[in-house]
Amino acid sequence: MMTAVRGSIARPDDHVIVLFGATGDLARRKLLPGLFHLAVAGLLPRRYRIIGTARRRSALSDADFRQRARQAVEEFGRVKPAGDAWEAFEGALSFAAAEPDEASPLVEAVRKAESQIGGEPRRLFHLAVPPAAFESVVAMLGSSGLAERSRVIVEKPFGTDLASARALNEAMHKVFDESQIFRIDHFMGKESVENILALRFANGLIEPVWDRDHIGYVQIDVPETLTIEGRAGFYEQTGAFRDMVVTHLFQVLGIVAMEPPTSLTAKALRDEKAKVFDSMNPIDPGHVVRGQYEGYRAEPGVAPDSGTETFVALRAEVDNWRWAGVPFYLRTGKALAESRQTVTLGFREPTLRMFPVDQRSTPLGRHLGRRNEVVIDFADPGSIQIHFLAKEPGPGIRLGPAEMVFRYTDSFGWATGLEAYEQLILDAMLGDQALFIRSDAIERLWEVSAPLLEHPQPVEPYPRGSWGPASIDRIPAPHHWHLPEAGRPAQPKP
């Protein structure tokens, strides 16, 4: 078997793609529009069929599923459903109901699709279902024989603690080999996150200073303006830490902190990320702030005394030769002032005694406090900013803030890019696990999270439209949060 390498261009083998939860929101917003864009881009297999499936009570006819797919692509797709491309894609769609104890309609639909394709096409199952349903769906795939020649994409969160993650891994390994399992995190499919690898390892200007001798702190910040949006049933069981930090922010930390891999193969990349997670110290609850936006407890389905956090800010530590002593500040939450996705690396400052700047007492000095930072915006299409000091024009030497900016769209354009889910579905069809987390790595992340999960701090209220509870500034002290930017106060929205 050929080893998949990041950056190689290939077209997948013939496939039958089965979407569990095909009537749900994820399929409507991401999966169906993404699959159509892959088809238009010539990146789906030459011969393929897509089968939507759900519980019997949500079953659709083939015609209804095709109409639902058209509406999804019309509303959320980058390419409109029209012409020969849509006609071919629509003709590949069908629907079959499935129950944990009754898989025969789905088995029949898969066999029919395979006979239409011919030969022995691969099978790809995408489990866009609630986490509580993972084990029953996987068991059904095993007992029905559908797991043969297959791969499975599992949505997040993968477990809610170490014990549940181990139990889920055990249940999946009864049916699938680890090489068949793709635990998806859509952050890892972003062009701008993968660009961190290129920024570091393809540039001799950057890699030699990417360490504790030159970097004083790292911040990973993912605020969101949206609320829980009626997802109380899910959110009350997870909260911001389980939903965002373990699943997303720790994964970005792994990319930022990893050692240079020997190649861009899945094994080499995942080995280096796993080493980062092995080097993480357990999260200290004293270095965590948990918040809850005002009005959360009035959301339908939320307990009136809920202690679920909708915000979390914390300090993490990677105790290895490259990063010992460098704090990693992570922050995410709902109903905040802006929706952003940034990594900020703060470089250690040289002595500035030769320059006439009183950093403590003058407005200029305070404004210059945000110097010597690299800011990576990984909200697609993404950008990289380098903040530094330069001489202002005029007599004498007076320092002023300056920046250099790379924007993905300005340099390369974006029309040919793939969205995160599109990239990851393509990788799963190709068998490339580089951007998917391994079983031992996810268990290790739940292990380092155990102190916080077992001894959580009480939630602190914060106004909607703010940057979180007032106490969050203690987390990065004596450093600062990159967001909000200098000179722009964090005022709560009315």
Short mmCIF file of C-alpha atoms in Angstrom, two decimals:
data_model
loop_
_atom_site.label_atom_id
_atom_site.label_comp_id
_atom_site.label_asym_id
_atom_site.label_seq_id
_atom_site.Cartn_x
_atom_site.Cartn_y
_atom_site.Cartn_z
CA MET A 1 0.00 0.00 0.00
CA MET A 2 1.26 3.45 -0.92
CA THR A 3 2.01 5.76 2.03
CA ALA A 4 -0.02 8.98 1.90
CA VAL A 5 2.11 12.12 2.06
CA ARG A 6 0.83 15.62 2.80
CA GLY A 7 0.84 17.74 -0.32
CA SER A 8 0.55 14.88 -2.80
CA ILE A 9 -2.26 15.19 -5.35
CA ALA A 10 -4.30 12.05 -5.78
CA ARG A 11 -7.83 11.00 -6.58
CA PRO A 12 -9.43 8.51 -4.19
CA ASP A 13 -10.35 4.97 -5.13
CA ASP A 14 -14.01 4.28 -5.95
CA HIS A 15 -16.15 4.78 -2.84
CA VAL A 16 -19.53 4.31 -1.25
CA ILE A 17 -19.87 7.17 1.26
CA VAL A 18 -22.44 6.75 4.03
CA LEU A 19 -23.51 9.80 6.05
CA PHE A 20 -24.98 8.87 9.43
CA GLY A 21 -27.05 11.79 10.71
CA ALA A 22 -27.73 12.89 7.12
CA THR A 23 -30.82 14.85 8.18
CA GLY A 24 -28.87 16.84 10.79
CA ASP A 25 -27.34 20.31 10.87
CA LEU A 26 -23.74 19.26 10.21
CA ALA A 27 -24.71 17.40 7.04
CA ARG A 28 -26.75 20.39 5.87
CA ARG A 29 -24.14 23.06 6.58
CA LYS A 30 -20.89 21.25 5.84
CA LEU A 31 -20.96 17.68 4.59
CA LEU A 32 -23.32 17.82 1.61
CA PRO A 33 -22.05 21.21 0.34
CA GLY A 34 -18.47 20.03 0.89
CA LEU A 35 -18.96 16.79 -1.01
CA PHE A 36 -20.46 18.66 -3.95
CA HIS A 37 -17.51 21.08 -4.02
CA LEU A 38 -15.13 18.11 -4.05
CA ALA A 39 -17.09 16.66 -6.96
CA VAL A 40 -16.88 19.93 -8.92
CA ALA A 41 -13.16 20.16 -8.17
CA GLY A 42 -12.60 16.64 -9.54
CA LEU A 43 -11.50 15.32 -6.14
CA LEU A 44 -14.21 12.74 -5.52
CA PRO A 45 -13.61 9.24 -6.91
CA ARG A 46 -14.39 8.63 -10.56
CA ARG A 47 -17.18 6.33 -9.47
CA TYR A 48 -18.97 6.98 -6.18
CA ARG A 49 -22.31 6.83 -4.42
CA ILE A 50 -23.44 8.81 -1.35
CA ILE A 51 -26.01 7.24 0.96
CA GLY A 52 -27.71 9.31 3.63
CA THR A 53 -28.94 7.44 6.67
CA ALA A 54 -30.77 8.18 9.92
CA ARG A 55 -33.10 6.51 12.38
CA ARG A 56 -36.36 5.20 10.93
CA ARG A 57 -38.38 8.08 12.39
CA SER A 58 -36.28 10.53 10.33
CA ALA A 59 -36.19 8.47 7.14
CA LEU A 60 -36.48 10.16 3.74
CA SER A 61 -37.19 8.96 0.24
CA ASP A 62 -34.38 9.25 -2.30
CA ALA A 63 -36.20 12.18 -3.93
CA ASP A 64 -36.64 13.98 -0.60
CA PHE A 65 -32.97 13.48 0.28
CA ARG A 66 -31.89 14.87 -3.08
CA GLN A 67 -34.12 17.89 -2.58
CA ARG A 68 -32.72 18.41 0.92
CA ALA A 69 -29.19 18.17 -0.50
CA ARG A 70 -30.02 20.75 -3.19
CA GLN A 71 -31.34 23.15 -0.54
CA ALA A 72 -28.22 22.63 1.60
CA VAL A 73 -25.86 23.30 -1.30
CA GLU A 74 -27.92 26.31 -2.41
CA GLU A 75 -27.78 27.85 1.07
CA PHE A 76 -24.29 26.90 2.28
CA GLY A 77 -22.28 25.75 -0.74
CA ARG A 78 -19.49 27.63 -2.50
CA VAL A 79 -20.74 26.23 -5.82
CA LYS A 80 -24.41 26.45 -6.76
CA PRO A 81 -26.33 23.26 -7.63
CA ALA A 82 -26.71 23.61 -11.39
CA GLY A 83 -25.69 22.11 -14.72
CA ASP A 84 -24.13 18.75 -15.51
CA ALA A 85 -22.08 18.76 -12.29
CA TRP A 86 -25.18 18.91 -10.10
CA GLU A 87 -27.06 16.40 -12.23
CA ALA A 88 -24.22 13.87 -11.83
CA PHE A 89 -23.89 14.52 -8.08
CA GLU A 90 -27.63 14.34 -7.48
CA GLY A 91 -27.81 11.05 -9.35
CA ALA A 92 -25.30 9.56 -6.90
CA LEU A 93 -27.48 10.33 -3.84
CA SER A 94 -29.82 7.89 -2.11
CA PHE A 95 -31.23 7.32 1.38
CA ALA A 96 -31.69 4.29 3.65
CA ALA A 97 -32.88 4.12 7.26
CA ALA A 98 -30.87 2.22 9.87
CA GLU A 99 -31.49 1.20 13.48
CA PRO A 100 -28.89 -0.25 15.87
CA ASP A 101 -30.75 -3.57 15.78
CA GLU A 102 -31.98 -3.38 12.17
CA ALA A 103 -29.40 -2.53 9.55
CA SER A 104 -30.84 -4.48 6.61
CA PRO A 105 -32.15 -1.43 4.65
CA LEU A 106 -28.70 0.18 4.86
CA VAL A 107 -26.91 -3.06 4.00
CA GLU A 108 -29.13 -3.46 0.94
CA ALA A 109 -28.51 0.16 -0.12
CA VAL A 110 -24.74 -0.25 0.20
CA ARG A 111 -24.75 -3.46 -1.84
CA LYS A 112 -26.91 -1.83 -4.52
CA ALA A 113 -24.53 1.14 -4.70
CA GLU A 114 -21.52 -1.18 -4.96
CA SER A 115 -23.11 -3.13 -7.79
CA GLN A 116 -23.75 0.15 -9.65
CA ILE A 117 -20.10 1.15 -9.22
CA GLY A 118 -18.67 -2.29 -9.96
CA GLY A 119 -15.68 -4.05 -8.45
CA GLU A 120 -14.96 -3.69 -4.73
CA PRO A 121 -15.21 0.00 -3.86
CA ARG A 122 -14.11 1.25 -0.48
CA ARG A 123 -16.65 2.29 2.13
CA LEU A 124 -16.43 5.52 4.14
CA PHE A 125 -18.79 6.02 7.09
CA HIS A 126 -19.13 9.53 8.53
CA LEU A 127 -20.66 9.45 12.02
CA ALA A 128 -22.32 12.89 12.22
CA VAL A 129 -24.38 11.72 15.20
CA PRO A 130 -24.41 12.56 18.93
CA PRO A 131 -21.45 11.03 20.83
CA ALA A 132 -23.84 8.82 22.80
CA ALA A 133 -24.69 7.01 19.56
CA PHE A 134 -21.09 6.25 18.48
CA GLU A 135 -20.80 2.84 20.14
CA SER A 136 -24.17 1.53 18.91
CA VAL A 137 -23.48 2.65 15.32
CA VAL A 138 -20.00 1.10 15.35
CA ALA A 139 -21.37 -2.16 16.79
CA MET A 140 -24.04 -2.22 14.07
CA LEU A 141 -21.40 -1.72 11.35
CA GLY A 142 -19.46 -4.65 12.77
CA SER A 143 -22.39 -7.05 13.18
CA SER A 144 -23.79 -6.28 9.72
CA GLY A 145 -20.48 -6.85 7.91
CA LEU A 146 -20.38 -3.27 6.61
CA ALA A 147 -17.05 -2.60 8.34
CA GLU A 148 -15.20 -4.60 5.68
CA ARG A 149 -13.09 -2.50 3.25
CA SER A 150 -14.10 0.58 5.20
CA ARG A 151 -12.92 3.63 7.09
CA VAL A 152 -14.91 5.58 9.68
CA ILE A 153 -14.90 9.30 10.50
CA VAL A 154 -15.89 10.04 14.10
CA GLU A 155 -17.03 13.53 15.12
CA LYS A 156 -15.98 15.27 18.32
CA PRO A 157 -15.98 15.18 21.27
CA PHE A 158 -14.26 11.80 21.54
CA GLY A 159 -15.22 10.96 25.11
CA THR A 160 -15.84 13.31 28.01
CA ASP A 161 -13.00 12.15 30.26
CA LEU A 162 -10.23 9.55 30.30
CA ALA A 163 -12.48 6.62 31.27
CA SER A 164 -15.07 7.33 28.55
CA ALA A 165 -12.38 7.89 25.90
CA ARG A 166 -10.76 4.56 26.76
CA ALA A 167 -14.14 2.80 26.64
CA LEU A 168 -14.94 4.33 23.26
CA ASN A 169 -11.52 3.41 21.86
CA GLU A 170 -12.01 -0.14 23.09
CA ALA A 171 -15.45 -0.38 21.49
CA MET A 172 -14.17 0.96 18.18
CA HIS A 173 -11.12 -1.31 18.14
CA LYS A 174 -13.40 -4.34 18.42
CA VAL A 175 -14.67 -3.49 14.94
CA PHE A 176 -12.03 -1.29 13.29
CA ASP A 177 -8.26 -1.28 13.24
CA GLU A 178 -6.70 2.03 14.33
CA SER A 179 -5.66 2.60 10.70
CA GLN A 180 -9.37 2.71 9.75
CA ILE A 181 -10.42 5.29 12.37
CA PHE A 182 -10.41 9.03 11.58
CA ARG A 183 -11.22 11.18 14.64
CA ILE A 184 -12.07 14.46 13.01
CA ASP A 185 -11.22 17.97 14.21
CA HIS A 186 -12.11 20.48 11.53
CA PHE A 187 -9.53 22.96 12.88
CA MET A 188 -6.83 20.60 11.60
CA GLY A 189 -8.19 20.80 8.06
CA LYS A 190 -7.77 24.56 7.82
CA GLU A 191 -5.27 25.79 5.26
CA SER A 192 -4.09 28.38 7.77
CA VAL A 193 -3.36 25.77 10.46
CA GLU A 194 -1.37 23.66 8.00
CA ASN A 195 0.41 26.87 7.03
CA ILE A 196 1.94 26.91 10.53
CA LEU A 197 3.96 23.86 9.44
CA ALA A 198 5.16 25.71 6.34
CA LEU A 199 5.94 28.89 8.28
CA ARG A 200 8.08 27.00 10.76
CA PHE A 201 9.80 24.27 8.85
CA ALA A 202 10.22 25.78 5.37
CA ASN A 203 11.81 29.04 6.53
CA GLY A 204 15.28 29.27 8.01
CA LEU A 205 14.36 32.72 9.24
CA ILE A 206 11.77 31.29 11.64
CA GLU A 207 12.66 27.79 12.85
CA PRO A 208 15.91 28.70 14.70
CA VAL A 209 14.03 31.13 16.98
CA TRP A 210 10.95 28.93 17.59
CA ASP A 211 11.94 27.93 21.13
CA ARG A 212 12.12 28.98 24.79
CA ASP A 213 15.32 31.01 24.26
CA HIS A 214 13.47 33.43 22.00
CA ILE A 215 9.73 33.04 22.72
CA GLY A 216 8.35 34.21 26.06
CA TYR A 217 4.76 33.00 25.72
CA VAL A 218 2.23 31.53 23.30
CA GLN A 219 -1.47 32.38 23.21
CA ILE A 220 -4.20 30.44 21.39
CA ASP A 221 -7.43 32.42 21.34
CA VAL A 222 -10.78 31.29 19.87
CA PRO A 223 -13.57 33.61 21.06
CA GLU A 224 -17.03 33.21 19.53
CA THR A 225 -19.90 35.69 19.36
CA LEU A 226 -22.60 33.03 19.08
CA THR A 227 -24.41 31.58 22.07
CA ILE A 228 -25.19 27.88 22.55
CA GLU A 229 -27.90 28.34 19.88
CA GLY A 230 -30.45 25.95 21.33
CA ARG A 231 -27.89 23.17 21.91
CA ALA A 232 -28.45 22.98 25.66
CA GLY A 233 -28.88 19.21 25.59
CA PHE A 234 -25.38 18.84 24.17
CA TYR A 235 -23.71 21.77 25.90
CA GLU A 236 -24.86 20.95 29.43
CA GLN A 237 -23.03 17.61 29.08
CA THR A 238 -19.82 19.10 27.72
CA GLY A 239 -19.10 22.79 28.37
CA ALA A 240 -16.44 24.94 26.74
CA PHE A 241 -13.46 22.94 27.98
CA ARG A 242 -14.58 19.57 26.63
CA ASP A 243 -16.17 21.03 23.51
CA MET A 244 -13.35 23.36 22.44
CA VAL A 245 -10.12 23.01 24.40
CA VAL A 246 -9.53 19.25 24.36
CA THR A 247 -10.90 18.90 20.84
CA HIS A 248 -9.55 22.02 19.11
CA LEU A 249 -7.16 24.26 21.06
CA PHE A 250 -4.94 21.43 22.34
CA GLN A 251 -4.65 20.20 18.75
CA VAL A 252 -3.46 23.63 17.59
CA LEU A 253 -1.02 23.65 20.52
CA GLY A 254 0.35 20.35 19.26
CA ILE A 255 1.00 21.83 15.80
CA VAL A 256 2.66 24.94 17.24
CA ALA A 257 4.87 23.07 19.72
CA MET A 258 5.85 19.92 17.80
CA GLU A 259 9.43 19.09 16.87
CA PRO A 260 10.37 18.95 13.17
CA PRO A 261 8.98 15.68 11.75
CA THR A 262 11.25 13.54 9.61
CA SER A 263 8.66 13.72 6.79
CA LEU A 264 5.09 14.83 6.17
CA THR A 265 3.71 11.31 6.42
CA ALA A 266 0.92 10.63 8.87
CA LYS A 267 3.12 8.56 11.18
CA ALA A 268 5.85 11.18 11.43
CA LEU A 269 3.45 14.08 12.03
CA ARG A 270 1.31 12.22 14.56
CA ASP A 271 4.36 10.91 16.42
CA GLU A 272 5.62 14.46 16.97
CA LYS A 273 2.22 15.73 18.13
CA ALA A 274 1.94 12.80 20.54
CA LYS A 275 5.34 13.72 22.02
CA VAL A 276 4.04 17.23 22.73
CA PHE A 277 1.00 15.84 24.55
CA ASP A 278 3.21 13.43 26.49
CA SER A 279 5.28 16.44 27.61
CA MET A 280 2.30 18.48 28.84
CA ASN A 281 1.95 18.96 32.56
CA PRO A 282 -1.48 18.22 34.09
CA ILE A 283 -3.70 21.30 33.99
CA ASP A 284 -3.57 23.14 37.33
CA PRO A 285 -7.11 24.24 38.32
CA GLY A 286 -5.54 27.28 39.96
CA HIS A 287 -4.43 28.46 36.52
CA VAL A 288 -7.94 28.26 35.07
CA VAL A 289 -10.87 30.69 34.90
CA ARG A 290 -14.28 29.26 34.04
CA GLY A 291 -17.07 31.65 33.04
CA GLN A 292 -20.73 31.56 32.14
CA TYR A 293 -22.40 34.28 30.07
CA GLU A 294 -25.26 36.15 31.69
CA GLY A 295 -28.55 34.68 30.56
CA TYR A 296 -27.18 31.17 29.92
CA ARG A 297 -29.30 29.66 32.69
CA ALA A 298 -32.42 31.10 31.03
CA GLU A 299 -31.71 29.13 27.83
CA PRO A 300 -34.26 26.34 27.18
CA GLY A 301 -33.02 23.08 28.65
CA VAL A 302 -30.41 24.62 30.96
CA ALA A 303 -30.65 23.88 34.68
CA PRO A 304 -31.42 27.00 36.78
CA ASP A 305 -28.34 26.31 38.93
CA SER A 306 -26.11 25.11 36.06
CA GLY A 307 -22.38 25.16 36.70
CA THR A 308 -21.51 24.48 33.04
CA GLU A 309 -18.87 26.83 31.71
CA THR A 310 -19.45 28.70 28.46
CA PHE A 311 -15.97 30.24 28.72
CA VAL A 312 -12.58 28.99 29.80
CA ALA A 313 -9.14 30.57 29.98
CA LEU A 314 -6.16 28.57 31.20
CA ARG A 315 -2.42 28.21 31.32
CA ALA A 316 -0.85 25.04 29.91
CA GLU A 317 2.80 23.97 30.08
CA VAL A 318 4.90 21.79 27.79
CA ASP A 319 7.81 20.48 29.85
CA ASN A 320 10.42 19.56 27.26
CA TRP A 321 13.75 20.94 26.05
CA ARG A 322 12.18 23.31 23.52
CA TRP A 323 9.38 24.78 25.64
CA ALA A 324 10.19 24.41 29.36
CA GLY A 325 9.21 27.61 31.16
CA VAL A 326 7.14 29.02 28.26
CA PRO A 327 3.45 29.42 29.24
CA PHE A 328 0.74 28.57 26.72
CA TYR A 329 -2.37 30.69 27.34
CA LEU A 330 -5.61 29.27 25.92
CA ARG A 331 -8.96 31.08 25.82
CA THR A 332 -12.32 30.31 24.24
CA GLY A 333 -15.95 31.02 24.96
CA LYS A 334 -19.43 31.80 23.73
CA ALA A 335 -21.20 35.21 23.50
CA LEU A 336 -17.90 37.12 23.43
CA ALA A 337 -16.98 40.41 21.77
CA GLU A 338 -15.70 38.95 18.50
CA SER A 339 -15.30 35.68 16.66
CA ARG A 340 -11.59 35.18 16.07
CA GLN A 341 -9.08 32.33 15.76
CA THR A 342 -5.52 33.40 16.49
CA VAL A 343 -2.17 32.13 17.68
CA THR A 344 0.14 34.78 19.16
CA LEU A 345 3.81 34.14 19.85
CA GLY A 346 5.39 36.77 22.05
CA PHE A 347 9.15 37.08 21.57
CA ARG A 348 11.49 37.97 24.38
CA GLU A 349 12.47 41.62 24.42
CA PRO A 350 15.99 42.95 23.95
CA THR A 351 17.20 45.73 26.21
CA LEU A 352 15.93 49.10 25.01
CA ARG A 353 17.98 51.35 27.28
CA MET A 354 19.66 52.97 24.29
CA PHE A 355 16.26 54.26 23.09
CA PRO A 356 14.44 57.15 24.81
CA VAL A 357 11.32 55.20 25.76
CA ASP A 358 9.84 55.17 29.24
CA GLN A 359 7.70 52.08 28.90
CA ARG A 360 5.94 52.47 32.21
CA SER A 361 4.79 56.08 32.22
CA THR A 362 4.25 57.35 28.66
CA PRO A 363 1.37 56.55 26.28
CA LEU A 364 3.92 55.60 23.64
CA GLY A 365 5.65 53.23 26.01
CA ARG A 366 2.39 51.53 26.94
CA HIS A 367 1.42 51.22 23.27
CA LEU A 368 4.75 49.61 22.47
CA GLY A 369 3.97 46.87 24.96
CA ARG A 370 2.60 44.76 22.07
CA ARG A 371 5.87 44.65 20.15
CA ASN A 372 7.79 41.62 18.93
CA GLU A 373 4.83 39.34 18.34
CA VAL A 374 3.94 36.96 15.53
CA VAL A 375 0.15 36.72 15.18
CA ILE A 376 -1.28 33.88 13.08
CA ASP A 377 -4.95 34.31 12.22
CA PHE A 378 -6.15 30.81 11.37
CA ALA A 379 -9.75 31.69 10.55
CA ASP A 380 -9.73 30.74 6.87
CA PRO A 381 -8.40 32.08 4.62
CA GLY A 382 -5.96 33.32 7.28
CA SER A 383 -3.08 35.74 7.70
CA ILE A 384 0.26 36.17 9.49
CA GLN A 385 1.30 39.45 11.10
CA ILE A 386 4.72 40.28 12.51
CA HIS A 387 4.66 43.17 15.00
CA PHE A 388 7.97 44.96 15.58
CA LEU A 389 9.46 48.35 16.41
CA ALA A 390 10.78 50.80 13.84
CA LYS A 391 12.14 54.34 13.86
CA GLU A 392 9.50 56.98 13.25
CA PRO A 393 10.33 59.60 10.61
CA GLY A 394 11.81 62.85 11.88
CA PRO A 395 14.75 64.15 13.85
CA GLY A 396 16.14 61.98 16.59
CA ILE A 397 15.31 58.37 17.24
CA ARG A 398 11.75 57.74 18.31
CA LEU A 399 10.33 54.24 18.15
CA GLY A 400 6.91 53.39 16.79
CA PRO A 401 4.95 50.18 16.26
CA ALA A 402 5.09 48.62 12.80
CA GLU A 403 3.93 45.40 11.21
CA MET A 404 4.41 43.15 8.22
CA VAL A 405 1.36 41.25 7.01
CA PHE A 406 0.85 38.17 4.86
CA ARG A 407 -2.73 37.48 3.78
CA TYR A 408 -3.53 34.21 2.10
CA THR A 409 -5.98 35.76 -0.35
CA ASP A 410 -3.56 38.52 -1.39
CA SER A 411 -0.78 36.08 -2.21
CA PHE A 412 -2.48 32.94 -3.51
CA GLY A 413 -6.18 33.60 -3.90
CA TRP A 414 -8.82 31.43 -2.28
CA ALA A 415 -11.06 30.17 -5.06
CA THR A 416 -9.16 26.88 -5.39
CA GLY A 417 -8.81 26.25 -1.66
CA LEU A 418 -10.68 23.55 0.22
CA GLU A 419 -12.66 24.20 3.35
CA ALA A 420 -11.66 22.23 6.43
CA TYR A 421 -14.30 19.50 6.17
CA GLU A 422 -13.62 19.10 2.45
CA GLN A 423 -9.91 18.59 3.08
CA LEU A 424 -10.48 16.08 5.86
CA ILE A 425 -13.09 14.04 3.99
CA LEU A 426 -10.70 13.87 1.04
CA ASP A 427 -7.87 12.78 3.36
CA ALA A 428 -10.06 10.05 4.87
CA MET A 429 -10.89 8.68 1.41
CA LEU A 430 -7.16 8.68 0.61
CA GLY A 431 -6.34 6.99 3.93
CA ASP A 432 -4.15 9.91 5.07
CA GLN A 433 -4.43 10.16 8.88
CA ALA A 434 -1.92 13.00 9.30
CA LEU A 435 -4.52 15.54 10.46
CA PHE A 436 -6.53 13.11 12.61
CA ILE A 437 -5.74 12.33 16.25
CA ARG A 438 -4.55 8.91 17.40
CA SER A 439 -6.13 6.88 20.21
CA ASP A 440 -3.18 7.22 22.57
CA ALA A 441 -2.99 10.97 21.97
CA ILE A 442 -6.63 11.63 22.80
CA GLU A 443 -6.36 9.53 25.94
CA ARG A 444 -3.29 11.50 27.00
CA LEU A 445 -5.15 14.81 26.58
CA TRP A 446 -7.97 13.58 28.81
CA GLU A 447 -5.32 12.44 31.29
CA VAL A 448 -3.72 15.91 31.56
CA SER A 449 -7.24 17.39 31.85
CA ALA A 450 -8.20 15.19 34.81
CA PRO A 451 -7.25 17.63 37.63
CA LEU A 452 -9.50 20.33 36.16
CA LEU A 453 -12.39 17.95 35.46
CA GLU A 454 -12.18 16.55 38.98
CA HIS A 455 -11.75 19.90 40.76
CA PRO A 456 -13.31 22.62 38.57
CA GLN A 457 -13.30 26.23 39.70
CA PRO A 458 -16.77 27.80 40.18
CA VAL A 459 -18.07 29.58 37.08
CA GLU A 460 -17.89 33.38 37.07
CA PRO A 461 -20.56 35.41 35.24
CA TYR A 462 -19.64 37.70 32.35
CA PRO A 463 -21.70 40.05 30.16
CA ARG A 464 -22.55 39.06 26.63
CA GLY A 465 -20.31 40.87 24.17
CA SER A 466 -17.40 41.16 26.61
CA TRP A 467 -14.07 39.28 26.60
CA GLY A 468 -15.04 37.07 29.55
CA PRO A 469 -14.89 37.37 33.34
CA ALA A 470 -12.88 40.26 34.77
CA SER A 471 -10.48 37.86 36.50
CA ILE A 472 -9.04 36.45 33.26
CA ASP A 473 -6.16 38.96 33.24
CA ARG A 474 -4.53 37.00 36.06
CA ILE A 475 -3.99 34.02 33.75
CA PRO A 476 -1.36 35.59 31.45
CA ALA A 477 0.10 38.06 34.00
CA PRO A 478 2.66 39.60 33.67
CA HIS A 479 1.89 39.20 29.96
CA HIS A 480 -1.27 40.36 28.21
CA TRP A 481 -4.05 38.88 26.12
CA HIS A 482 -3.51 39.71 22.46
CA LEU A 483 -7.25 40.26 21.98
CA PRO A 484 -8.61 42.90 22.15
CA GLU A 485 -5.89 44.73 20.23
CA ALA A 486 -4.13 47.70 21.81
CA GLY A 487 -6.18 50.85 21.99
CA ARG A 488 -9.53 49.10 21.55
CA PRO A 489 -11.37 48.62 24.85
CA ALA A 490 -13.39 45.50 25.53
CA GLN A 491 -16.82 47.02 26.11
CA PRO A 492 -19.74 44.68 26.63
CA LYS A 493 -22.48 44.94 24.06
CA PRO A 494 -25.86 46.23 25.24
#
